[in-house]
Short mmCIF file of C-alpha atoms in Angstrom, two decimals:
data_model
loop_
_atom_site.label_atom_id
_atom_site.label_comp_id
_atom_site.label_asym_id
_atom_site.label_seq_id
_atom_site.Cartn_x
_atom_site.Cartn_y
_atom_site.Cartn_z
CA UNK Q 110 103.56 -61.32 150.09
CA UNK Q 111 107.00 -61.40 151.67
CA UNK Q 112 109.69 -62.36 149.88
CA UNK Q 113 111.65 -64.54 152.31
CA UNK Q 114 110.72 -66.43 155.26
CA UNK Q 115 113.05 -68.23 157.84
CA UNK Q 116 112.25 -71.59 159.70
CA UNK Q 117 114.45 -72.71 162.98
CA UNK Q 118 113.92 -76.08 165.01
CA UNK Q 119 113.14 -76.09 168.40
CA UNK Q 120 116.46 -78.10 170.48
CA UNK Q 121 116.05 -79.39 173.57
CA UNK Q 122 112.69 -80.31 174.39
CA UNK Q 123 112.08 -83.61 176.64
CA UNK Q 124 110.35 -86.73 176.31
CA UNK Q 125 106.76 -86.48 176.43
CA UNK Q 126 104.23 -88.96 178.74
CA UNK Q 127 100.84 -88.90 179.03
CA UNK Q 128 99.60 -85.85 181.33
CA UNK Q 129 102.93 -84.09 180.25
CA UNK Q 130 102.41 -80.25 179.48
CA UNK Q 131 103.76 -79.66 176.05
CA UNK Q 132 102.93 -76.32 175.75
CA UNK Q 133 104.45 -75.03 179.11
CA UNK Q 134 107.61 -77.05 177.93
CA UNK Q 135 107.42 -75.15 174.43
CA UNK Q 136 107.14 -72.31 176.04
CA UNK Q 137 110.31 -72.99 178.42
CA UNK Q 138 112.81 -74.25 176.08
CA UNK Q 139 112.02 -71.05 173.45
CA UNK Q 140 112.58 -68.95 176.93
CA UNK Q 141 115.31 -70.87 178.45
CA UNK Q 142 117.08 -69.99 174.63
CA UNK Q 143 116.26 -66.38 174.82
CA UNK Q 144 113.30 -67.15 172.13
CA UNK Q 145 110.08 -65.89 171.73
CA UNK Q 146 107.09 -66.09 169.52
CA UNK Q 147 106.31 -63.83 167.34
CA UNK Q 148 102.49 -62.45 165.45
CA UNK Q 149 102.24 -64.37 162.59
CA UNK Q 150 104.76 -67.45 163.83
CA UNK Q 151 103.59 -70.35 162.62
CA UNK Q 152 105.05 -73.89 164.50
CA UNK Q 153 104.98 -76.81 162.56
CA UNK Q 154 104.80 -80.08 165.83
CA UNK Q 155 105.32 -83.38 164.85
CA UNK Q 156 101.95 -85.73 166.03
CA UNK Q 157 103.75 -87.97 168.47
CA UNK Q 158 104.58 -85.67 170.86
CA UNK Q 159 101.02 -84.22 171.06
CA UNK Q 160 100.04 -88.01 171.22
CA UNK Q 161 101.90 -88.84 173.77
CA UNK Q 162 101.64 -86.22 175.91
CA UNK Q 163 97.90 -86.95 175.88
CA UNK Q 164 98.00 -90.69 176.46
CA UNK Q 165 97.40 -91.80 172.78
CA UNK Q 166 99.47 -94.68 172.77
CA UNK Q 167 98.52 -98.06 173.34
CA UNK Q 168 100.35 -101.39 174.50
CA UNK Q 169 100.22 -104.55 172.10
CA UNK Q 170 100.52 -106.55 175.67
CA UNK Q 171 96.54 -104.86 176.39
CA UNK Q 172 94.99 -105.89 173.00
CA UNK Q 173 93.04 -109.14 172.22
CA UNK Q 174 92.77 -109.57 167.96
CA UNK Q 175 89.14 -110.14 166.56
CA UNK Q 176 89.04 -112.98 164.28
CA UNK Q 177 89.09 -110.25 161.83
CA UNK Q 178 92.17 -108.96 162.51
CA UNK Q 179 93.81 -112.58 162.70
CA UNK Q 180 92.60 -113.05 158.85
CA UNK Q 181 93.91 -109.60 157.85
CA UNK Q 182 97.42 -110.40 159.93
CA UNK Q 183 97.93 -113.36 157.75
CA UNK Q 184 97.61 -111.48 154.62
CA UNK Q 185 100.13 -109.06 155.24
CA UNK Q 186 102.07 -110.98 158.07
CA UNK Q 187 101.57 -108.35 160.64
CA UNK Q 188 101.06 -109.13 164.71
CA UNK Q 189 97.49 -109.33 164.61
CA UNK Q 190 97.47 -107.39 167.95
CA UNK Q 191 98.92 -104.56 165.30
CA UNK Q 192 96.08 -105.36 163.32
CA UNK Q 193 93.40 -105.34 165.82
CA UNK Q 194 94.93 -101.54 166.82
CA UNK Q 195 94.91 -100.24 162.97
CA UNK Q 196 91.68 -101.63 162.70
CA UNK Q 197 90.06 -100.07 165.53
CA UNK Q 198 91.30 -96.44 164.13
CA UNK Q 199 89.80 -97.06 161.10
CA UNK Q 200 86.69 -96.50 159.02
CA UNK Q 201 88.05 -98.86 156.04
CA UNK Q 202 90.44 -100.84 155.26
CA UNK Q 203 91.35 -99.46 151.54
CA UNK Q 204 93.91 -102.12 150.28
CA UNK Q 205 96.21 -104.63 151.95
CA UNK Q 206 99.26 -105.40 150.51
CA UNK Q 207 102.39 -107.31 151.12
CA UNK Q 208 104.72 -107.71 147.98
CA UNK Q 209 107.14 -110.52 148.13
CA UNK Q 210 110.06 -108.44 149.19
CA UNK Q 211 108.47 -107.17 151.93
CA UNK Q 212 108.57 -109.03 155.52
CA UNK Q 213 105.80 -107.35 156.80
CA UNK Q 214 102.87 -105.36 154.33
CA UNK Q 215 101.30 -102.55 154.98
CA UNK Q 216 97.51 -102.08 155.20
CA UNK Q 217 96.17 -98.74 153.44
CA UNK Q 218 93.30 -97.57 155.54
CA UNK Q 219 90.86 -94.43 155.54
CA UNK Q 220 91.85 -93.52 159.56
CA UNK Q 221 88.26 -92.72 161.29
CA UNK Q 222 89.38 -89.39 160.92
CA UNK Q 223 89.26 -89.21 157.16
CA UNK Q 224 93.03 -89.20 156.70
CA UNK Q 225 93.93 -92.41 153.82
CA UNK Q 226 97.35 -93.35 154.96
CA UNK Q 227 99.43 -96.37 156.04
CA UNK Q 228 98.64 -98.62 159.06
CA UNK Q 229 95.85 -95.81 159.85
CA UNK Q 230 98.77 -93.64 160.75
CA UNK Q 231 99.60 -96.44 163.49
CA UNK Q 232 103.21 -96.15 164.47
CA UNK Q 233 105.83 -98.00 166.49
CA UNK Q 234 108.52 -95.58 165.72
CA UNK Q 235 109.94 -93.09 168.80
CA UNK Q 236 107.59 -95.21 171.30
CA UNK Q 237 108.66 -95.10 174.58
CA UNK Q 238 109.37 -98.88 174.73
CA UNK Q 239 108.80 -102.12 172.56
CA UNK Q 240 105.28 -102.85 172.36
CA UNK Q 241 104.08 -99.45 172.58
CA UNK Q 242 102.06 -98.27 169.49
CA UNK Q 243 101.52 -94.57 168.77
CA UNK Q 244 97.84 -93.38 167.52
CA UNK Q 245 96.96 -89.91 166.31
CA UNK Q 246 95.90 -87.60 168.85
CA UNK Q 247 92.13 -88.25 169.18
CA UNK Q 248 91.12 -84.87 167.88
CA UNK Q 249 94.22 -83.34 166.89
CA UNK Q 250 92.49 -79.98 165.28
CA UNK Q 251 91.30 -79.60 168.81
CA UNK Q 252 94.31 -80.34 170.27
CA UNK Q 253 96.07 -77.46 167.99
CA UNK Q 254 93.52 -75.05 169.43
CA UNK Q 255 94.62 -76.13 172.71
CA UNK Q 256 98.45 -75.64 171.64
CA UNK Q 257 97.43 -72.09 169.74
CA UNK Q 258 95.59 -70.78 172.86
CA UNK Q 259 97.81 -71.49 175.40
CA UNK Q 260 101.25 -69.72 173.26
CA UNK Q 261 99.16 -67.24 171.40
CA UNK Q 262 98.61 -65.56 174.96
CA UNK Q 263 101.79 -66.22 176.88
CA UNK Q 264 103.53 -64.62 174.47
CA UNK Q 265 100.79 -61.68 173.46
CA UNK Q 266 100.63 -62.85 170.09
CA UNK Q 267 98.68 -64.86 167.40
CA UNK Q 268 100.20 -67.61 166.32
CA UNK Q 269 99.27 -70.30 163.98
CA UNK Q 270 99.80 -74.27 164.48
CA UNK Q 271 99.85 -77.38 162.08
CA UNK Q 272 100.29 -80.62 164.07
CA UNK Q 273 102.02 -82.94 161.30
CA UNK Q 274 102.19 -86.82 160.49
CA UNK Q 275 104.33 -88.51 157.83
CA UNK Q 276 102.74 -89.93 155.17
CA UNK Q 277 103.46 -91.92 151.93
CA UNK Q 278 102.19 -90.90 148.52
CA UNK Q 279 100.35 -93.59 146.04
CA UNK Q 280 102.35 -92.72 142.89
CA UNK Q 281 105.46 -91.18 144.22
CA UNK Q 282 108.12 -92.92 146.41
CA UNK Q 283 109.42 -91.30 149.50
CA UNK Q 284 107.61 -89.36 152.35
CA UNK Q 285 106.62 -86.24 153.16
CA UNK Q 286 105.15 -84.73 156.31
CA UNK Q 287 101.27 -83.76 155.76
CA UNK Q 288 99.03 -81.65 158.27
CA UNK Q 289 96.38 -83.36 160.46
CA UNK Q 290 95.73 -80.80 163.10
CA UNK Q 291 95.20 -76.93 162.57
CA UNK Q 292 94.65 -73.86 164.76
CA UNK Q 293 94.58 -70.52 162.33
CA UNK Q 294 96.29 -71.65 159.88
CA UNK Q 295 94.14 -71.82 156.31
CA UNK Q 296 94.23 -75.56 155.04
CA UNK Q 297 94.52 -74.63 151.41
CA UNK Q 298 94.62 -71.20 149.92
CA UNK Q 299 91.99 -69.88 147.86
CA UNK Q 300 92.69 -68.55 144.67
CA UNK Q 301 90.23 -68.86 142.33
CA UNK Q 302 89.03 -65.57 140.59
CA UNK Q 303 92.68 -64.55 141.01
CA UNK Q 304 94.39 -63.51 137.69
CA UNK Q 305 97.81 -65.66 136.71
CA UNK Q 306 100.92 -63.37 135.73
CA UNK Q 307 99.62 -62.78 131.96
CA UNK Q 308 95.78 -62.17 133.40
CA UNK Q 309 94.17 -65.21 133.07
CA UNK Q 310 91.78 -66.91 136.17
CA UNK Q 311 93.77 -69.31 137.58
CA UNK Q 312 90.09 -71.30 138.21
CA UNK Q 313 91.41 -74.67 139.98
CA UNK Q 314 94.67 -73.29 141.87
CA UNK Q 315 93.86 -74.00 145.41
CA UNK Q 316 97.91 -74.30 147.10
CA UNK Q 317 97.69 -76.87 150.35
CA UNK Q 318 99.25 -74.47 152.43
CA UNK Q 319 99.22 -76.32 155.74
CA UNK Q 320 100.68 -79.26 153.57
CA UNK Q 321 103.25 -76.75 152.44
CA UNK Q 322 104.47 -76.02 155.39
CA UNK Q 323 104.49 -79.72 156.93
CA UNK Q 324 106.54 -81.34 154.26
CA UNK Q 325 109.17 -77.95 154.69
CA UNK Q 326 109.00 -78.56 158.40
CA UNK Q 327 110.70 -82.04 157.13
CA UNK Q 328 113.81 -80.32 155.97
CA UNK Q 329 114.66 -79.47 159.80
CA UNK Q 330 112.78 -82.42 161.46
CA UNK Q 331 115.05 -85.17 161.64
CA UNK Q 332 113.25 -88.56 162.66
CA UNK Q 333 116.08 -89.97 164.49
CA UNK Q 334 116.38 -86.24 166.71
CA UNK Q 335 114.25 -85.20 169.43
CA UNK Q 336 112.83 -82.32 167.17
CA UNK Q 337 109.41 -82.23 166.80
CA UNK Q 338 108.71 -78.60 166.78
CA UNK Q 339 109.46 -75.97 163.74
CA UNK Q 340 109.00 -72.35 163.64
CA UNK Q 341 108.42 -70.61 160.47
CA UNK Q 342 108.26 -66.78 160.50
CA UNK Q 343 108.07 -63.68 158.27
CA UNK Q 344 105.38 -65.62 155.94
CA UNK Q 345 102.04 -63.21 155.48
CA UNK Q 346 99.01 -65.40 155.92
CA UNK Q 347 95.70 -64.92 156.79
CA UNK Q 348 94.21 -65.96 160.55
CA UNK Q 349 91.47 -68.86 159.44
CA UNK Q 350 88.67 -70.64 161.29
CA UNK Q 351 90.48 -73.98 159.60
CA UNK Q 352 90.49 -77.58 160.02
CA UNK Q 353 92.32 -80.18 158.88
CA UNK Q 354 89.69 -81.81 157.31
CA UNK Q 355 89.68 -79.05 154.55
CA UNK Q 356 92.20 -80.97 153.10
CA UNK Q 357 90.57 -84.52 152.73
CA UNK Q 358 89.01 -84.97 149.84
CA UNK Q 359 85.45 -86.21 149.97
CA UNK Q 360 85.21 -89.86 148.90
CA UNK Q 361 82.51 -88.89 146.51
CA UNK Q 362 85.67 -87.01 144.22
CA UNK Q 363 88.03 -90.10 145.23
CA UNK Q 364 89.01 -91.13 142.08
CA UNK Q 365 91.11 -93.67 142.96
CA UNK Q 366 89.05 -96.33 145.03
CA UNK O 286 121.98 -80.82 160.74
CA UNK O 287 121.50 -77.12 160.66
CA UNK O 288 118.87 -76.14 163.27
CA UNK O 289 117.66 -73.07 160.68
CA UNK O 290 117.29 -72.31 156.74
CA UNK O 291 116.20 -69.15 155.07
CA UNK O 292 114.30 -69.09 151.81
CA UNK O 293 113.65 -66.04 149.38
CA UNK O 294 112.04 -65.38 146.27
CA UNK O 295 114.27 -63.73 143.29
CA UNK O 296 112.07 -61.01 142.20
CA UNK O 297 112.66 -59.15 138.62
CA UNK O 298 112.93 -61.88 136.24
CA UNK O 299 111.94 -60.93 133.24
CA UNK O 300 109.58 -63.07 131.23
CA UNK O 301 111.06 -65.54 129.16
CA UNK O 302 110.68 -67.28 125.03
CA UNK O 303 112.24 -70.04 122.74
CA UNK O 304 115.79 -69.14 123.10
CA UNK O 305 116.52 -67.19 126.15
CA UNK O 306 119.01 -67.84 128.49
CA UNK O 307 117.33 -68.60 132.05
CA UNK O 308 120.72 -68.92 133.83
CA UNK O 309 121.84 -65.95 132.48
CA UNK O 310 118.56 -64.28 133.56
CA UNK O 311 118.98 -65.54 137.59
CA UNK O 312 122.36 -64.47 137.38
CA UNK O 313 121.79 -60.90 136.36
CA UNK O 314 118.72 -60.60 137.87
CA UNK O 315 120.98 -61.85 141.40
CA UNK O 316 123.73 -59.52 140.78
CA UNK O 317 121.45 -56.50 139.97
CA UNK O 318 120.13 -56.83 143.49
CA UNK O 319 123.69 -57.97 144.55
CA UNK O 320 123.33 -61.30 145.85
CA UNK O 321 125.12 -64.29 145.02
CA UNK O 322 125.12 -68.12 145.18
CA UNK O 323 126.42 -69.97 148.19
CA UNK O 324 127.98 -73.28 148.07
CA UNK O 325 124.92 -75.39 149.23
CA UNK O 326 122.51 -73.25 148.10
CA UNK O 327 119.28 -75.01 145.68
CA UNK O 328 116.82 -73.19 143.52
CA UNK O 329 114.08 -74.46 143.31
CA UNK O 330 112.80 -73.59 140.04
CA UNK O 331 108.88 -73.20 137.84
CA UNK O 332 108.92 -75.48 135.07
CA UNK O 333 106.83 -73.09 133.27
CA UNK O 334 109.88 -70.78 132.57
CA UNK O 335 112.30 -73.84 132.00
CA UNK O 336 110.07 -74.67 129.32
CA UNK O 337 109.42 -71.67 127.35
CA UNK O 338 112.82 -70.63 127.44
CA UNK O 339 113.71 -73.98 126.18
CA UNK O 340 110.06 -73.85 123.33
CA UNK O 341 108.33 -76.33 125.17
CA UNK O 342 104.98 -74.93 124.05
CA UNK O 343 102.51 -75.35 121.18
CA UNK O 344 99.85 -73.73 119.75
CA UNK O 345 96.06 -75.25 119.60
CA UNK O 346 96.38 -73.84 116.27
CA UNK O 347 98.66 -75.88 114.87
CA UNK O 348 97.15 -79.10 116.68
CA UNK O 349 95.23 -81.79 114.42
CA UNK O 350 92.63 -84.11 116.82
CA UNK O 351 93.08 -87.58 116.10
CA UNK O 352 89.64 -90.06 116.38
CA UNK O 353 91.03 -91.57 119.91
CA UNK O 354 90.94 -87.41 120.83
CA UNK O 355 87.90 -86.33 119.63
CA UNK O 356 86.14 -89.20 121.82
CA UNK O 357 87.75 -88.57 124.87
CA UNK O 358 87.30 -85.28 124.34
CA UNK O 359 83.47 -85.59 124.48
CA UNK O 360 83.78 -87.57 128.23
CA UNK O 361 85.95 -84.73 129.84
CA UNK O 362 83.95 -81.61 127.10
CA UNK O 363 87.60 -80.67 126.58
CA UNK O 364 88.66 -78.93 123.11
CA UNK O 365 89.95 -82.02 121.35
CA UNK O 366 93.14 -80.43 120.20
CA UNK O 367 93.98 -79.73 124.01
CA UNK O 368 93.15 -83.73 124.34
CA UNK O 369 94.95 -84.06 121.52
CA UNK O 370 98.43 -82.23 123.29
CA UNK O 371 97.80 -84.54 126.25
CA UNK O 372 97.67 -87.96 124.75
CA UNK O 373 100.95 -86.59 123.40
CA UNK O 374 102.51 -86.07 126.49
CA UNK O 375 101.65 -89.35 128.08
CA UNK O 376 101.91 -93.15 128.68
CA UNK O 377 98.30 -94.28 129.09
CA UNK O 378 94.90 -92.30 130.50
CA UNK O 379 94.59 -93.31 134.02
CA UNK O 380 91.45 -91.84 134.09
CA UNK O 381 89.15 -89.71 132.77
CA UNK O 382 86.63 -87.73 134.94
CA UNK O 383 83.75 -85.03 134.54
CA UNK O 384 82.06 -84.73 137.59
CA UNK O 385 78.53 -82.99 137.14
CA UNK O 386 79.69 -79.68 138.85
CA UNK O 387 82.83 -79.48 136.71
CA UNK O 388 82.28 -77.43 132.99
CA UNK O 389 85.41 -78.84 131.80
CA UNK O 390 86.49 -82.18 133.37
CA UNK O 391 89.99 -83.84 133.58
CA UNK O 392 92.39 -86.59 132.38
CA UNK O 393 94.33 -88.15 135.03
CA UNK O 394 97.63 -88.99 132.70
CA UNK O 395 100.63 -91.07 133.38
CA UNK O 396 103.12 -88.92 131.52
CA UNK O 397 105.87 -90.17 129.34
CA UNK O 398 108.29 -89.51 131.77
CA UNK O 399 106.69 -91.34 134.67
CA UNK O 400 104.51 -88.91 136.91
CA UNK O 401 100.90 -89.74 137.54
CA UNK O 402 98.97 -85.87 137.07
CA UNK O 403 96.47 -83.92 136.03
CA UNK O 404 96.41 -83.24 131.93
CA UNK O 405 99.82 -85.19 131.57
CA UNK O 406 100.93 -81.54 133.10
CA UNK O 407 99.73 -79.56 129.89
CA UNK O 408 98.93 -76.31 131.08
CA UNK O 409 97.53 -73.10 129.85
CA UNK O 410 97.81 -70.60 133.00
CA UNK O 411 100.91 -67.91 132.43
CA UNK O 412 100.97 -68.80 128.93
CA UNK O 413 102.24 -66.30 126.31
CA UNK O 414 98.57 -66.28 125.21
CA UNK O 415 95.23 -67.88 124.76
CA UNK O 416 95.41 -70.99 122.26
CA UNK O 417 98.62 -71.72 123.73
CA UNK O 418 100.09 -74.55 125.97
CA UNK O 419 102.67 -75.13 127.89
CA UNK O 420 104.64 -78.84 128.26
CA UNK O 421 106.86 -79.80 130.43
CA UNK O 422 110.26 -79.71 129.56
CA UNK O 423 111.50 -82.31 126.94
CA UNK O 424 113.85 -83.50 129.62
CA UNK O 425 113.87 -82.34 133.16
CA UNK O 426 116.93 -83.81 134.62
CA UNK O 427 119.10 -82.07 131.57
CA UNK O 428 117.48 -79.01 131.98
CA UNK O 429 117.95 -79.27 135.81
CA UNK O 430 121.90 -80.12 135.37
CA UNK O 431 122.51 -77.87 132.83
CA UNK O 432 121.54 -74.52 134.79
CA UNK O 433 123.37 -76.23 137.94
CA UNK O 434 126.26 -76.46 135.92
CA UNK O 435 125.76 -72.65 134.83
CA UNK O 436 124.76 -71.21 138.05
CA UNK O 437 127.29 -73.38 139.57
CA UNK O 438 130.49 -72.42 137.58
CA UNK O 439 129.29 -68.52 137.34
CA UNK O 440 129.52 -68.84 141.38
CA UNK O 441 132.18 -70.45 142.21
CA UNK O 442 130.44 -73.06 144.18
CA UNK O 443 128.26 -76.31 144.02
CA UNK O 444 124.38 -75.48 143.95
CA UNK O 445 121.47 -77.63 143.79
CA UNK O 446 118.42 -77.64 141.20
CA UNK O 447 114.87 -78.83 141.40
CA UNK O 448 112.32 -77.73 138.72
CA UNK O 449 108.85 -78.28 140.03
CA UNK O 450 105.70 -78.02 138.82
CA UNK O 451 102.11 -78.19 140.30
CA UNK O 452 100.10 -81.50 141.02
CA UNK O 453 97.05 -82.25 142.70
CA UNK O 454 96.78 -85.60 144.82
CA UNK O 455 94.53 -88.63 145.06
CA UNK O 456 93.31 -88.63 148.40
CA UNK O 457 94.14 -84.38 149.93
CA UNK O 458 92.37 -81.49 148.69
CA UNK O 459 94.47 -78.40 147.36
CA UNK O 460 97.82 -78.55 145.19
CA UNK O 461 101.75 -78.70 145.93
CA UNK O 462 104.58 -78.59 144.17
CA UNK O 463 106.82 -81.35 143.53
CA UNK O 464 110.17 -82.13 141.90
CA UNK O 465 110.14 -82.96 138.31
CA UNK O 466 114.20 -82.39 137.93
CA UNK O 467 116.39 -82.38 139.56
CA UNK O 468 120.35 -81.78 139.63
CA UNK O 469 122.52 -82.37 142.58
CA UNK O 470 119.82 -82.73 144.97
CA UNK O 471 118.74 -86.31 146.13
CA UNK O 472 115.33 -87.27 145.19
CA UNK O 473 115.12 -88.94 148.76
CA UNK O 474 117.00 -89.37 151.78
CA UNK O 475 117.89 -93.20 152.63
CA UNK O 476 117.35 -93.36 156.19
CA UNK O 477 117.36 -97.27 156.20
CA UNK O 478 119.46 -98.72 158.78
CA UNK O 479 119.76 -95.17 160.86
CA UNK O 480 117.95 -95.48 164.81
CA UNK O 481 115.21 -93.31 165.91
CA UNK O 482 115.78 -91.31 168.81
CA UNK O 483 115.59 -94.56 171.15
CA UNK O 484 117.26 -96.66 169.26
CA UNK O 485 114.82 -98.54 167.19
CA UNK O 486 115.89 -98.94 163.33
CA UNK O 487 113.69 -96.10 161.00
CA UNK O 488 113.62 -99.36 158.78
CA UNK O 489 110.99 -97.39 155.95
CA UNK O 490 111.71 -93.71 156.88
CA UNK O 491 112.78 -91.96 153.87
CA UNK O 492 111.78 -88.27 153.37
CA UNK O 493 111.17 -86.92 149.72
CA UNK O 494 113.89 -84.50 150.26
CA UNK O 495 113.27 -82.87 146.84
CA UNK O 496 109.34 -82.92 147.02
CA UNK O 497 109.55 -80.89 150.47
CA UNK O 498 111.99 -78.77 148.79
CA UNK O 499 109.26 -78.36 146.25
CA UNK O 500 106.54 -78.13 148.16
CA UNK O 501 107.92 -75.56 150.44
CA UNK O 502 109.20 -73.31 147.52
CA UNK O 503 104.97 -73.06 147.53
CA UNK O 504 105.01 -71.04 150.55
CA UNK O 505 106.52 -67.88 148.59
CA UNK O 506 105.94 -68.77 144.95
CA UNK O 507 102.65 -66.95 144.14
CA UNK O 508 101.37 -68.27 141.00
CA UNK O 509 99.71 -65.11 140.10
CA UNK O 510 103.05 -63.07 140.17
CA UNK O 511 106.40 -63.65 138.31
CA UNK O 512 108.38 -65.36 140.80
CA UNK O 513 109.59 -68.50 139.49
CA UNK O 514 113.01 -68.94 141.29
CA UNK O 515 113.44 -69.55 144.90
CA UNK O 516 116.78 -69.67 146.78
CA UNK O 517 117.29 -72.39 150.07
CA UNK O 518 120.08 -71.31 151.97
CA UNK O 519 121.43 -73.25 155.13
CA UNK O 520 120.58 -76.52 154.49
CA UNK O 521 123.07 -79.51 154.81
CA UNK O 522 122.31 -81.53 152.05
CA UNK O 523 124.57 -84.59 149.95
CA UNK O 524 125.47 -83.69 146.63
CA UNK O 525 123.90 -86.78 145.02
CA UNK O 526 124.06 -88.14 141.22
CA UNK O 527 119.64 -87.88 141.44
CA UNK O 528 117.01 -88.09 139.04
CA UNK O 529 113.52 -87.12 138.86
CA UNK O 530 112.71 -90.77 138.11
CA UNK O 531 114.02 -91.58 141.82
CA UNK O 532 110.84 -90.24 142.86
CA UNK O 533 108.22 -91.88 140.86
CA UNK O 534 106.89 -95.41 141.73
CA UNK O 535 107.12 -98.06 139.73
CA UNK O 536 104.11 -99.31 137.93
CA UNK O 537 104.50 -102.59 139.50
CA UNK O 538 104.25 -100.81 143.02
CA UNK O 539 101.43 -98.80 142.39
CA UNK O 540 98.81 -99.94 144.76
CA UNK O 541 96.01 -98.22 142.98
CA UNK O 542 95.91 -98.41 139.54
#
């Protein structure tokens, strides 16, 4: 294991649209910089612009709420247009909650991908106008590969790549950026049958290291910057078959619903 | 913002009892290697050496089930003296689960100071040896500003702290670290009132600052090797009057329990 690692944030990339090619503009900013990737890189992208660039955005002008979503907007005094959205990326609505401080609550949904977070990860933040709503990417492990692919071989390397989202915790306050999109990189480490310092099997230590490195790509990714892309290098990890649904855990061990 | 940090692990510490000095352990161990501390520098920090250099650590030995122990012991098949330690450590039981596959199950435990985890954080891996546990410290916050104050005054320079320890989560798979002290460091960054990059307010965007800290200190703190302390360099950070308890939910917030 190395014993330091260095992480840099990608400047000057552009907006993203739908049909935009985020990988060719990855690819020229590093250059235009004198950058290049490097075997065993790992990039850390924030969702939206993978979202974006493939069309996963929707306008609240374009939806029509079920009488579903009209209830649920009442509860938690959200557009029900909103609602109708979250809904529709959604397998379950886990809890819905607005506490009196709050003008608008928050529904807690299990996203039809698996992931339990707010608003099924729905998000009006960095849209590209009012109105706009930003999904996940539709499959955003696939859309890693894609990412992985194309920069592993421009730049004769293997590379690894976590697509991140931001997520809130149930117990602690604050947020921290999670992976929901891998290419190489392992989802959590395995170390049981290991031996801790003093020789004992550490039987249950399993480190989230795709989480790992999305909440540290949070100490460089500012939300109100254009810098959704983080390298990390000189970190020794192994090249995985992975998914990011190695690190949802399976209802049936939810303890918590 | 800096666009790039560097972390590294401080290897050579030696292993540590009741009664040793910790900050005078990093600092040798730093200057044998010669490195120093760098105004904005923050260790992040194992509990597990804080507290057994500060005797936070009992023996099963010495440990006398009560009746409310012995029966919970029985649901989880944990020794009842280990039960015992945690319903020491903690608040309430939030829950307590064997699942069929599991030899020895678990008790989810609000601890006394306020964080929702596994075993109210009692712990047996790199302990001295078997039959003992380890605690958390009595008092992370103290233990957090008193090395700052140390490391801080040694170096001429204002460093931050966060002592971390391990914790599992509700709804991912794998562990990460997270804060559980802290000194200097904010627990979270307000981003209230701040834009996003076009212009919208971030109106609930506020990264765990301390908890990525944590859970990036992950990426080169192998839990099977003595490597407890790693350095940050190159981040811009506040120096913040910040508690662990910054992080932690309150009860009345907790949309799960």
């Amino acid at each position: 294991m190395p014993d330091s690692m260095t992480m840099f944030r990608l400047e000057g990339l552009p907006d993203f649209q739908q049909g935009d090619d985020l990988a060719g503009s990855i690819i020229c900013t590093l250059e235009a910089q004198d950058k290049v990737l490097k075997a065993g890189d790992i990039l850390v992208i924030a969702h939206k612009v993978v979202s974006k660039s493939e069309g996963a955005c929707i306008d609240l002008a374009q939806v029509t709420p079920s009488a579903d979503a009209l209830a649920l907007a009442k509860t938690v005094n959200k557009d029900a247009r909103k609602v109708e959205v979250i809904l529709s990326q959604s397998k379950r609505i886990v809890r819905a909650v607005k506490r009196p401080d709050q003008q608008e609550g928050v529904l807690i949904a299990e996203h039809k991908n698996g992931y339990v977070c707010a608003n099924a990860a729905v998000d009006e933040s960095n849209a590209d106008h009012p109105g706009q709503l930003i999904l996940l990417p539709e499959d955003p492990d696939l859309s890693a590969q894609r990412l992985c692919q194309r920069l592993s071989r421009h730049f004769s390397c293997e590379i690894g790549i976590v697509i991140s989202d931001t997520f809130g915790r149930p117990w602690r306050l604050g947020q921290t950026n999670v992976a929901i999109g891998l290419a190489n990189v392992p989802a959590v480490m395995k170390m049981e049958g290991e031996l801790d310092a003093f020789g004992r099997p550490l039987s249950v230590t399993a480190p989230a290291f795709a989480d790992e490195l999305a909440a540290a790509s949070g100490l460089l990714m500012e939300k109100s910057a254009k810098a959704p892309v983080i390298v990390f290098r000189g970190l020794d990890w192994p090249i995985t078959q992975s998914s990011s649904q190695d690190l949802i855990r399976a209802q049936s061990e939810d303890l918590f619903k």
